[in-house]
JSON list of C-alpha atoms in Angstrom, two decimals:
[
{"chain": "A", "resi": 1, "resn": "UNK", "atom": "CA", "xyz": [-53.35, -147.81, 186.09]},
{"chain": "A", "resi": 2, "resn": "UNK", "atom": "CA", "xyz": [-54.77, -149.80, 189.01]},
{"chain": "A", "resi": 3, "resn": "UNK", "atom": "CA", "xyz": [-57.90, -150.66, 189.39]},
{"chain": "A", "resi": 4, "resn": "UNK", "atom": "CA", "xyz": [-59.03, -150.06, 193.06]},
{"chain": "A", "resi": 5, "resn": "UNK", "atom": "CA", "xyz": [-61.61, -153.07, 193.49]},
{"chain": "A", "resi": 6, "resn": "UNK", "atom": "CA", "xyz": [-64.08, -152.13, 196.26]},
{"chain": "A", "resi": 7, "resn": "UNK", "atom": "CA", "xyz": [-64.29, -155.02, 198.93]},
{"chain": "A", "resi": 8, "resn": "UNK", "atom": "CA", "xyz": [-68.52, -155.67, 200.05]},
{"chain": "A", "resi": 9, "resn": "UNK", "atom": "CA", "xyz": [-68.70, -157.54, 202.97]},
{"chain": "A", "resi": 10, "resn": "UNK", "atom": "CA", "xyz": [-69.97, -160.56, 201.33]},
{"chain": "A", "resi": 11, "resn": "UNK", "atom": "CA", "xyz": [-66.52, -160.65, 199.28]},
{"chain": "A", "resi": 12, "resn": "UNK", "atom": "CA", "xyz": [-64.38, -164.20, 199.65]},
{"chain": "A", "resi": 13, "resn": "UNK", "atom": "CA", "xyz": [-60.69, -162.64, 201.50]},
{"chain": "A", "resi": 14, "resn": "UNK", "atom": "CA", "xyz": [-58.44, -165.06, 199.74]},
{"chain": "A", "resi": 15, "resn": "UNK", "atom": "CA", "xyz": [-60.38, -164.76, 196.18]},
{"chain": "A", "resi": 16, "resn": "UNK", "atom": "CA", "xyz": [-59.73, -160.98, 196.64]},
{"chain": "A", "resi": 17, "resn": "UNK", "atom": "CA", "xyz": [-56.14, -161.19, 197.56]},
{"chain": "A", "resi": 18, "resn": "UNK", "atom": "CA", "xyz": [-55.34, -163.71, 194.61]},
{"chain": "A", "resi": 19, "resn": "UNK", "atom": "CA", "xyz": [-57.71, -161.23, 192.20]},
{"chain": "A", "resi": 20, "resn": "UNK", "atom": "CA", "xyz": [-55.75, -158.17, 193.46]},
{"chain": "A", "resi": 21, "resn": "UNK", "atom": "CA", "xyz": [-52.48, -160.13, 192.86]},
{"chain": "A", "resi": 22, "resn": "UNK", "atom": "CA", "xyz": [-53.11, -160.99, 189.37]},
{"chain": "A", "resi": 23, "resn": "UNK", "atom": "CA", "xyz": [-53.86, -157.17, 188.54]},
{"chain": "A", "resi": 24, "resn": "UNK", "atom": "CA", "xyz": [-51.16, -155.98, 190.03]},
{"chain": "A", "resi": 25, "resn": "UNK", "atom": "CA", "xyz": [-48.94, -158.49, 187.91]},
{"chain": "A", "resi": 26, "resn": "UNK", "atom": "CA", "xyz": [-50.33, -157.21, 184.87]},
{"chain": "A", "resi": 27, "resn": "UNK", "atom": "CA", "xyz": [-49.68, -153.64, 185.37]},
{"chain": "A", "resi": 28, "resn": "UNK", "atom": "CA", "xyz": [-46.94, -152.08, 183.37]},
{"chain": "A", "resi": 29, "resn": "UNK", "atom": "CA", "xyz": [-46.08, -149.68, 186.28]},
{"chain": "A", "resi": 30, "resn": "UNK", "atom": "CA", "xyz": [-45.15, -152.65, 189.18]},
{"chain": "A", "resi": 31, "resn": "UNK", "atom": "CA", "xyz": [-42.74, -153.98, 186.19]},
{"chain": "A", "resi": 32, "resn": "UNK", "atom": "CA", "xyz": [-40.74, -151.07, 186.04]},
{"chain": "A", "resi": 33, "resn": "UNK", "atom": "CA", "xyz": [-40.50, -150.30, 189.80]},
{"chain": "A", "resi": 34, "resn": "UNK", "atom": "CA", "xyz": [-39.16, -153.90, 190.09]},
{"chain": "A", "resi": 35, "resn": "UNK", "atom": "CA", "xyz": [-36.86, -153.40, 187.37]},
{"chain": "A", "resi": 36, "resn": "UNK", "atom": "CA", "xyz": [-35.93, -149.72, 188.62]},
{"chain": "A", "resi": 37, "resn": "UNK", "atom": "CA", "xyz": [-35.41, -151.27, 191.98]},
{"chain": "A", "resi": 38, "resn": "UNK", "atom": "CA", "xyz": [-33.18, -154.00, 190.53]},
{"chain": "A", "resi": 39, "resn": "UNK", "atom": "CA", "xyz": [-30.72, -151.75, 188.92]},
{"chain": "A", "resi": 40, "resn": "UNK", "atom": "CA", "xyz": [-30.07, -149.46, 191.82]},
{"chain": "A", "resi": 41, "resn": "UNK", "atom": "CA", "xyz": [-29.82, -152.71, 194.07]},
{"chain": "A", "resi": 42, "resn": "UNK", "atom": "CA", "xyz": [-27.07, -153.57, 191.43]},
{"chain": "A", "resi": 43, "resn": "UNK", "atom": "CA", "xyz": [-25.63, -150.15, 190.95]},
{"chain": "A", "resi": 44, "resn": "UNK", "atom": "CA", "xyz": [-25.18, -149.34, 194.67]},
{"chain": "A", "resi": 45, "resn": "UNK", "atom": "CA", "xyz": [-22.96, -152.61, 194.65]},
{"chain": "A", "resi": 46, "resn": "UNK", "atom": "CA", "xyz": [-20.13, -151.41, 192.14]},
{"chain": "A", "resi": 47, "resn": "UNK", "atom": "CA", "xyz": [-17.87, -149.55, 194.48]},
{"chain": "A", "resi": 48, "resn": "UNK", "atom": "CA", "xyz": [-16.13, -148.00, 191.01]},
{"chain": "A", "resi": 49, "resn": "UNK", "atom": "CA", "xyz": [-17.32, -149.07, 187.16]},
{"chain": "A", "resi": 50, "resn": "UNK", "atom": "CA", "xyz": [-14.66, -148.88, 185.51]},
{"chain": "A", "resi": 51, "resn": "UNK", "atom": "CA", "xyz": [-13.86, -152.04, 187.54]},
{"chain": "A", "resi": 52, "resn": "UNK", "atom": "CA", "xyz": [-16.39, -153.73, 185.78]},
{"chain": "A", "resi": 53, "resn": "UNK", "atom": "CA", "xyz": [-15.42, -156.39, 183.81]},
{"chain": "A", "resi": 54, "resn": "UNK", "atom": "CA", "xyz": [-14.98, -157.14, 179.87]},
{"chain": "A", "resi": 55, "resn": "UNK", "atom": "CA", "xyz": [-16.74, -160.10, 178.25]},
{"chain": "A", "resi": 56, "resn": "UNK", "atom": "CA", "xyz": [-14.41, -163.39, 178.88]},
{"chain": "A", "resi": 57, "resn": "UNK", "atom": "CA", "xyz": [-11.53, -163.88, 176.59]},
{"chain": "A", "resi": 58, "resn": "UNK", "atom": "CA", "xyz": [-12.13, -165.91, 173.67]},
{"chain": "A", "resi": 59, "resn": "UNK", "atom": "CA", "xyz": [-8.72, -167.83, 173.77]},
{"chain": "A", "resi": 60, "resn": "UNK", "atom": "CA", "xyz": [-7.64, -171.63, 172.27]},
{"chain": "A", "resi": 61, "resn": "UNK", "atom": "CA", "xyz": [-6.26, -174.80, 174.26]},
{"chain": "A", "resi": 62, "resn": "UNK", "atom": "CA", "xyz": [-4.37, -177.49, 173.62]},
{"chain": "A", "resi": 63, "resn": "UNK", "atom": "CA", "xyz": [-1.87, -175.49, 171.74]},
{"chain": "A", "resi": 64, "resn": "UNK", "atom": "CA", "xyz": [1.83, -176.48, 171.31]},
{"chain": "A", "resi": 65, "resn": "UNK", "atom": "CA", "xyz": [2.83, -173.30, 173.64]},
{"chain": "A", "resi": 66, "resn": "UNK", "atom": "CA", "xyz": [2.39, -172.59, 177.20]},
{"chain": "A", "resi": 67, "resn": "UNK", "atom": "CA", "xyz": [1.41, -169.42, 178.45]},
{"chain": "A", "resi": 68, "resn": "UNK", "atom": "CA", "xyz": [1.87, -167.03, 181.69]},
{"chain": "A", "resi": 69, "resn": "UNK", "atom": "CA", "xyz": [-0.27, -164.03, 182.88]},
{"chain": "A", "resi": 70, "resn": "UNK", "atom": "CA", "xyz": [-0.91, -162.53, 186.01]},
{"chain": "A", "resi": 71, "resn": "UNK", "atom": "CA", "xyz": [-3.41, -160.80, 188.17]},
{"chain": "A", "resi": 72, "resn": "UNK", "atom": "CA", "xyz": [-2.19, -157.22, 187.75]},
{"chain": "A", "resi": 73, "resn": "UNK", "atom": "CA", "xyz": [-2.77, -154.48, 189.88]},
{"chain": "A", "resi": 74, "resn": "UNK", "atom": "CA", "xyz": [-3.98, -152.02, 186.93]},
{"chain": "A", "resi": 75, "resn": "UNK", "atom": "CA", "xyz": [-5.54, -149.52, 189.06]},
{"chain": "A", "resi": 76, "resn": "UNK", "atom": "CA", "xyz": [-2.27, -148.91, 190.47]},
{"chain": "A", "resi": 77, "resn": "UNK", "atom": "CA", "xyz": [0.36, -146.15, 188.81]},
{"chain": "A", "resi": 78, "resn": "UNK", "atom": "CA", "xyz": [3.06, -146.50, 185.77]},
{"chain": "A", "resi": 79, "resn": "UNK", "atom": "CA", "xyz": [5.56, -147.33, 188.09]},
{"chain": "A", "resi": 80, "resn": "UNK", "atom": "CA", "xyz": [4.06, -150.22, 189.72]},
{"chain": "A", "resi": 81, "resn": "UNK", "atom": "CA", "xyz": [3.34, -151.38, 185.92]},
{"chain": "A", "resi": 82, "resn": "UNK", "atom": "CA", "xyz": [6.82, -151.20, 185.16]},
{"chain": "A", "resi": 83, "resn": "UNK", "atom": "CA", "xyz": [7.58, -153.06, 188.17]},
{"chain": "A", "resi": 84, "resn": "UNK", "atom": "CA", "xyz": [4.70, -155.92, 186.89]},
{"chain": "A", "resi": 85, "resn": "UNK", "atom": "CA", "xyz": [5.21, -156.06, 183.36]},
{"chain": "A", "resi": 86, "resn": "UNK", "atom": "CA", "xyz": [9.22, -156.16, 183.37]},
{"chain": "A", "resi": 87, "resn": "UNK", "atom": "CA", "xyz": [8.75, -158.96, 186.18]},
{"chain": "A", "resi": 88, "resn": "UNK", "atom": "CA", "xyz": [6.27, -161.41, 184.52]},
{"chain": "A", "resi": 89, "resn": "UNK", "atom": "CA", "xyz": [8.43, -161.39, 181.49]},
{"chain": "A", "resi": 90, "resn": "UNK", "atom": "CA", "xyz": [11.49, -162.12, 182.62]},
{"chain": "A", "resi": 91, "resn": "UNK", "atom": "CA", "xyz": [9.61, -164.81, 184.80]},
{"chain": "A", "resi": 92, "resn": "UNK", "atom": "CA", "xyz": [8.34, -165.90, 181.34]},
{"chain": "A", "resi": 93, "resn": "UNK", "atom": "CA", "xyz": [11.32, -166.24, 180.08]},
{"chain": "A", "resi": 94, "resn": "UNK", "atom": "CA", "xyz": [12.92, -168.37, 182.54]},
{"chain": "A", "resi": 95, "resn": "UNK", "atom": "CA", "xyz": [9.56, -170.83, 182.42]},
{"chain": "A", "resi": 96, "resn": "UNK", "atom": "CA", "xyz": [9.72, -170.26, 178.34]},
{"chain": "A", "resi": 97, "resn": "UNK", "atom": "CA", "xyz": [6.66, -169.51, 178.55]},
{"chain": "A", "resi": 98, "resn": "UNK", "atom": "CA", "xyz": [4.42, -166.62, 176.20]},
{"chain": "A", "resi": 99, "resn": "UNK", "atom": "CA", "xyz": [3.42, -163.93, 178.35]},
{"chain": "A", "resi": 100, "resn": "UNK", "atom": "CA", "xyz": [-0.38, -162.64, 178.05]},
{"chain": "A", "resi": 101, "resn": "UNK", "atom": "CA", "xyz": [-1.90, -159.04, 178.79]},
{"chain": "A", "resi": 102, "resn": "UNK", "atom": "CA", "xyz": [-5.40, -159.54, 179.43]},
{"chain": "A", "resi": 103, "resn": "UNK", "atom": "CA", "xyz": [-7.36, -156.34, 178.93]},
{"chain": "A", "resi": 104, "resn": "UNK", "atom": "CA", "xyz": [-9.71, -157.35, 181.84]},
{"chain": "A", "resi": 105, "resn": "UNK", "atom": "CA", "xyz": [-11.35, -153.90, 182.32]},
{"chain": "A", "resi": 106, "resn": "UNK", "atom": "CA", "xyz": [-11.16, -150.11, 181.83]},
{"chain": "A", "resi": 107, "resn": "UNK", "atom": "CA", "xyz": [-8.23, -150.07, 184.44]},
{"chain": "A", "resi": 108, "resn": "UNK", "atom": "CA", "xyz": [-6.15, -152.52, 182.49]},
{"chain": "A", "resi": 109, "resn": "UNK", "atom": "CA", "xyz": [-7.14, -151.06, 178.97]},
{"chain": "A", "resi": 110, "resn": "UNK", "atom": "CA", "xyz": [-5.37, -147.46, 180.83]},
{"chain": "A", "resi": 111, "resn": "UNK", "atom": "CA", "xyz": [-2.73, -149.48, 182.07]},
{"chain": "A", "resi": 112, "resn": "UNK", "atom": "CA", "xyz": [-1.80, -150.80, 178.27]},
{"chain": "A", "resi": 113, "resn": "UNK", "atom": "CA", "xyz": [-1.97, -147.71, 176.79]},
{"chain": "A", "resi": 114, "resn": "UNK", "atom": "CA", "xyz": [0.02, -145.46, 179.38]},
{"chain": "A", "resi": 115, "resn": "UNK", "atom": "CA", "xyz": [2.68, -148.49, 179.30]},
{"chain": "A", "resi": 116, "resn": "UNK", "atom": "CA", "xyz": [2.67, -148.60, 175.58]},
{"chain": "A", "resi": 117, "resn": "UNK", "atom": "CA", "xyz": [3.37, -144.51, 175.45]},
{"chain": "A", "resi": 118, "resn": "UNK", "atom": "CA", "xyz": [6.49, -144.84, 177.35]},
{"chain": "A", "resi": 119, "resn": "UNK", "atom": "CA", "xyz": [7.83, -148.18, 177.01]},
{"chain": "A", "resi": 120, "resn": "UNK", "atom": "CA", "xyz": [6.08, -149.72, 173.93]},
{"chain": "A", "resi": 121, "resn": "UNK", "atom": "CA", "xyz": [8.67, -152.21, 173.58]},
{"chain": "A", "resi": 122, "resn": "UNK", "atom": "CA", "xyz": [8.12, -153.40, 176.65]},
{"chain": "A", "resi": 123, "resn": "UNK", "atom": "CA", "xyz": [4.48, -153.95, 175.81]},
{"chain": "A", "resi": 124, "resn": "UNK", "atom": "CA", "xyz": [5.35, -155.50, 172.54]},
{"chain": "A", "resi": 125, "resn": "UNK", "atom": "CA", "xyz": [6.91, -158.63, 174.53]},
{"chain": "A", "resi": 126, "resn": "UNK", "atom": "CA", "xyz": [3.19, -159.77, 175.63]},
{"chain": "A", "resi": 127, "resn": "UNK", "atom": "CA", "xyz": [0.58, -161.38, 173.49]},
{"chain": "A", "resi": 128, "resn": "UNK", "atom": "CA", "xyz": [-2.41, -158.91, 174.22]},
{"chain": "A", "resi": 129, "resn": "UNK", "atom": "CA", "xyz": [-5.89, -159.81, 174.36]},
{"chain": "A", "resi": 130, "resn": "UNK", "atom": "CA", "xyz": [-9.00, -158.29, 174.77]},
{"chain": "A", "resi": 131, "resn": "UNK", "atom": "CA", "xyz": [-11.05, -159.93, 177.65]},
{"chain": "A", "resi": 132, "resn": "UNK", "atom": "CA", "xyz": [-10.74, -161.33, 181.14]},
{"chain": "A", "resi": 133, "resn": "UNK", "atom": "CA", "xyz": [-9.53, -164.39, 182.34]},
{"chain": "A", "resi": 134, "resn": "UNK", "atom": "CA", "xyz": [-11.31, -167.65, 181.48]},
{"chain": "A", "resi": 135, "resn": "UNK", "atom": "CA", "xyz": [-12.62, -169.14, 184.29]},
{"chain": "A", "resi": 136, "resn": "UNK", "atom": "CA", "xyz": [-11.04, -172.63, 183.21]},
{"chain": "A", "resi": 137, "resn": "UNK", "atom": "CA", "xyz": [-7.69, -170.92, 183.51]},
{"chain": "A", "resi": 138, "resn": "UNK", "atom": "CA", "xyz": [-6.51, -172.03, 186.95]},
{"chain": "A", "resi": 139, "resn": "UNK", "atom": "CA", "xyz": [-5.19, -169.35, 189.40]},
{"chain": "A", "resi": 140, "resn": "UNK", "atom": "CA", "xyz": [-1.64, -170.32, 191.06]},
{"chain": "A", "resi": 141, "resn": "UNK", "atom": "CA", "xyz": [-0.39, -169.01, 194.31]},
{"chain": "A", "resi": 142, "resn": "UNK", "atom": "CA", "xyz": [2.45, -167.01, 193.55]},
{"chain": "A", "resi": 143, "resn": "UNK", "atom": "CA", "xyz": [4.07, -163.28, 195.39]},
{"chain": "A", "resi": 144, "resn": "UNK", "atom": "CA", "xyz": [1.24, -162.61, 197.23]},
{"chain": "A", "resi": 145, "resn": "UNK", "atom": "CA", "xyz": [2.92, -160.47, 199.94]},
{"chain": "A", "resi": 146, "resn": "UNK", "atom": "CA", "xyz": [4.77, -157.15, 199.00]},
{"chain": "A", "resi": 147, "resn": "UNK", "atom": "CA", "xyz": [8.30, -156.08, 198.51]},
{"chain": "A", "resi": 148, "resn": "UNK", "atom": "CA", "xyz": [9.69, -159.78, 198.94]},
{"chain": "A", "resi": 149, "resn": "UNK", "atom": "CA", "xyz": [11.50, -162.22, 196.05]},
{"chain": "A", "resi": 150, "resn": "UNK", "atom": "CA", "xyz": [9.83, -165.41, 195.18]},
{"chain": "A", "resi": 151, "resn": "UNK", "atom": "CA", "xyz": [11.96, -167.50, 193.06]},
{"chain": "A", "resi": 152, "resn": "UNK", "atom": "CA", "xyz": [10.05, -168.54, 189.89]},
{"chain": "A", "resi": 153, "resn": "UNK", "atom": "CA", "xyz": [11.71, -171.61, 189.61]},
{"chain": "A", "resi": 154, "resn": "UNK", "atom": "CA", "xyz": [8.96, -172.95, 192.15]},
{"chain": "A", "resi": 155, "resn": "UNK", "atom": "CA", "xyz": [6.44, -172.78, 189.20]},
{"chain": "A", "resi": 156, "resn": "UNK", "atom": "CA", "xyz": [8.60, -174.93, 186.75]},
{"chain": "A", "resi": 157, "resn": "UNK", "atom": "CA", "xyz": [6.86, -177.86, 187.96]},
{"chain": "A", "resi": 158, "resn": "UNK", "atom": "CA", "xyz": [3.45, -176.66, 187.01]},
{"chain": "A", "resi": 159, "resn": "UNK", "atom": "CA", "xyz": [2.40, -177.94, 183.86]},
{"chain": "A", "resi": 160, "resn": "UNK", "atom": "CA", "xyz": [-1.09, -176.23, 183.26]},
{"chain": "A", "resi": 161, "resn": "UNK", "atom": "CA", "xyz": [-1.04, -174.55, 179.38]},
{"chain": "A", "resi": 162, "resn": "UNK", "atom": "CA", "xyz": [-2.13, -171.09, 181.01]},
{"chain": "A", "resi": 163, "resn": "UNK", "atom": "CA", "xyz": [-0.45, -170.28, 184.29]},
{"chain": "A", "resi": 164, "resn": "UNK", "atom": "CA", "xyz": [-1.77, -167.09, 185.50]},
{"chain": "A", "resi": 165, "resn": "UNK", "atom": "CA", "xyz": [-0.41, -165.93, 188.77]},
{"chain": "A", "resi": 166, "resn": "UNK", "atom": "CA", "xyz": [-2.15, -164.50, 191.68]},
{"chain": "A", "resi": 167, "resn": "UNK", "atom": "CA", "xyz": [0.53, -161.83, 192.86]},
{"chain": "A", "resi": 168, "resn": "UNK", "atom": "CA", "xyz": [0.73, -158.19, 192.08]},
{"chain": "A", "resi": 169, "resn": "UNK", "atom": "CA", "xyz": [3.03, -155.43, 192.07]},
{"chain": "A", "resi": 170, "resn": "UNK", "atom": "CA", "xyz": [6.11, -157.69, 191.75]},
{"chain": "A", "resi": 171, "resn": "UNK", "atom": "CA", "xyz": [8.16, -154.78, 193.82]},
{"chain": "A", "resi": 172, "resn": "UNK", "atom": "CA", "xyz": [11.48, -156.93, 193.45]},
{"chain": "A", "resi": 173, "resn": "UNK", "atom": "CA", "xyz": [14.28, -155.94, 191.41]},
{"chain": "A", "resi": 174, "resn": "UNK", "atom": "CA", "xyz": [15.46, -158.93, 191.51]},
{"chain": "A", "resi": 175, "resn": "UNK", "atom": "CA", "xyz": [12.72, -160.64, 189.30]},
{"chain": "A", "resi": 176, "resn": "UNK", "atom": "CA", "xyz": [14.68, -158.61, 186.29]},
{"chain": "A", "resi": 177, "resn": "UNK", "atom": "CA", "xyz": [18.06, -157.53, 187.70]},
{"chain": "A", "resi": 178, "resn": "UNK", "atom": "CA", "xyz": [19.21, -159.57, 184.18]},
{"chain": "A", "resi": 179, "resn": "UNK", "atom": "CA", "xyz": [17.14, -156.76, 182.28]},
{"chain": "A", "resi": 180, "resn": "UNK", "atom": "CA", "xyz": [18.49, -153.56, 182.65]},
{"chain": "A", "resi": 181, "resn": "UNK", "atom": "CA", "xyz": [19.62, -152.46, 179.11]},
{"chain": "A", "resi": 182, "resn": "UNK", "atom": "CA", "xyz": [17.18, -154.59, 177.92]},
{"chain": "A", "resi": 183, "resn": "UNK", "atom": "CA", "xyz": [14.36, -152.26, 179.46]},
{"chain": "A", "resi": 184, "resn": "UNK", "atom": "CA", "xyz": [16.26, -149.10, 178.78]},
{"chain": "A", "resi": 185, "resn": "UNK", "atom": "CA", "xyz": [16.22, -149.95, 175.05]},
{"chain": "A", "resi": 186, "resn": "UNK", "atom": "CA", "xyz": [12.45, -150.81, 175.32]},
{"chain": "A", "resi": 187, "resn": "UNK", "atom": "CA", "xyz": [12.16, -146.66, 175.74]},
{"chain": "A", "resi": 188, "resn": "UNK", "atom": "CA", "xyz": [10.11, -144.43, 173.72]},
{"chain": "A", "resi": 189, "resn": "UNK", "atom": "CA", "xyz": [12.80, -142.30, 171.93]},
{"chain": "A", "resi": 190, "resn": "UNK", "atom": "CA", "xyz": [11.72, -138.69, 172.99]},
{"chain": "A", "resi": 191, "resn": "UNK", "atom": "CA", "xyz": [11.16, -136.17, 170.70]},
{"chain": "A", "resi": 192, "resn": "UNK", "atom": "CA", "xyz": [13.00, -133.21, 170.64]},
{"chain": "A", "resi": 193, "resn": "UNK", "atom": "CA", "xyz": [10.49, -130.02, 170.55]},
{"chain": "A", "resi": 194, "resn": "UNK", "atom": "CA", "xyz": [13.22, -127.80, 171.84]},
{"chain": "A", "resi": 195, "resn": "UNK", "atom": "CA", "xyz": [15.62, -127.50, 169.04]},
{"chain": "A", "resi": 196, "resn": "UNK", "atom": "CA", "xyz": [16.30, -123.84, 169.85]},
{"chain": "A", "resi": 197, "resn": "UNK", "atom": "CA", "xyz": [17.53, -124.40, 173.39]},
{"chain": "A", "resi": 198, "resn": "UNK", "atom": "CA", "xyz": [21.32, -124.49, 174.44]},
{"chain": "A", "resi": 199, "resn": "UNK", "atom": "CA", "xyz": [22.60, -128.46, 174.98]},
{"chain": "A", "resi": 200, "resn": "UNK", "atom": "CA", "xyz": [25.32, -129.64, 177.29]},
{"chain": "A", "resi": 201, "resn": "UNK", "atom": "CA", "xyz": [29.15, -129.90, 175.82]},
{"chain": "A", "resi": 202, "resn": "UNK", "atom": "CA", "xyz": [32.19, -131.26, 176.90]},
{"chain": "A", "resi": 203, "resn": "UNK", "atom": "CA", "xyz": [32.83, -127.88, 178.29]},
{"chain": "A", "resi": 204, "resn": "UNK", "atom": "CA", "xyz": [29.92, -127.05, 179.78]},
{"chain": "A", "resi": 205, "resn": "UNK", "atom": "CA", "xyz": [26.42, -128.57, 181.26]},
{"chain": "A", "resi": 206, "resn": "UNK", "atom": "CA", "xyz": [23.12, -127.17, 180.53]}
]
């Protein structure tokens, strides 16, 4: 509680002030309105948590491989992952590069797994790990408008170990026009819960 400290006229101003001061620093109950206050000053400024982001990404360098990641729009739907995902591996590819999923926050850690239900093979291309970007990984200009082509080969002179890209969405066919069956074989093989249903023949469709 606070002690109410009655003020005679004879009282010093600034020795009550700096008396007051040191009481109310002592009290348990100004600690946790500052700390209350705090956290809904914090909490008012995440527009959506699961946008929050993991712990950084406890990763090596100077290894004898280079790598390639990119700043993926996770938030978005399983189509635009497709689109990503098929895209920075084939760009991969032509940098021979290893391609890395960082699990950056709740929206990517979705993304992975609704990718991995459908396409796992696709998913099994990239070397996953758990954690955002390093801040010593250097971010590189690269497909930052929509729905255009930007020819990888640009990034062949880039010799940085980790090359993560700025771009998202990737909305090109072109980036894996190479890829078709490729992808299609990446495909979850559905499973068949109705057995007792008629099926197409050469005679007639179902």
């Amino acid at each position: 509680m606070l002690e109410i400290i009655q003020l005679s006229p004879k009282t010093d101003n600034g020795y009550f002030v700096v008396k007051y001061i040191k009481k109310v620093l002592k009290s348990p109950v100004f600690w946790i309105v500052i700390v209350y206050t705090i956290f809904l000053a914090y909490s008012t400024h995440i527009e959506d948590p699961k946008e929050i982001p993991y712990p950084i990404a406890q990763i090596n360098f100077k290894t004898s491989r280079k790598y390639i990641s990119s700043n993926y729009a996770a938030s978005s739907r399983l189509g635009n992952h497709l689109f990503e995902l098929a895209s920075v591996l084939s760009i991969s590819r032509d940098l021979n590069r290893v391609p890395i999923f960082f699990i950056e926050d709740c929206y990517h850690e979705k993304m992975w797994e609704d990718t991995n239900n459908l396409i796992p093979g696709l998913m099994n291309q990239f070397l996953v790990i758990n954690g955002s970007v390093p801040r010593a990984i250097r971010r590189t200009s690269f497909h930052e408008k929509c729905c255009t082509f930007d020819n990888p080969s640009v990034l062949k002179e880039n010799k940085d170990e980790y090359l993560h890209l700025k771009g998202t969405h990737y909305q090109s066919w072109k980036y894996f026009s190479q890829m078709r069956n490729e992808l299609l074989g990446f495909l979850k093989t559905p499973v068949n819960n109705f057995f007792y249903l008629p099926v197409s023949s050469e005679s007639t469709f179902v």
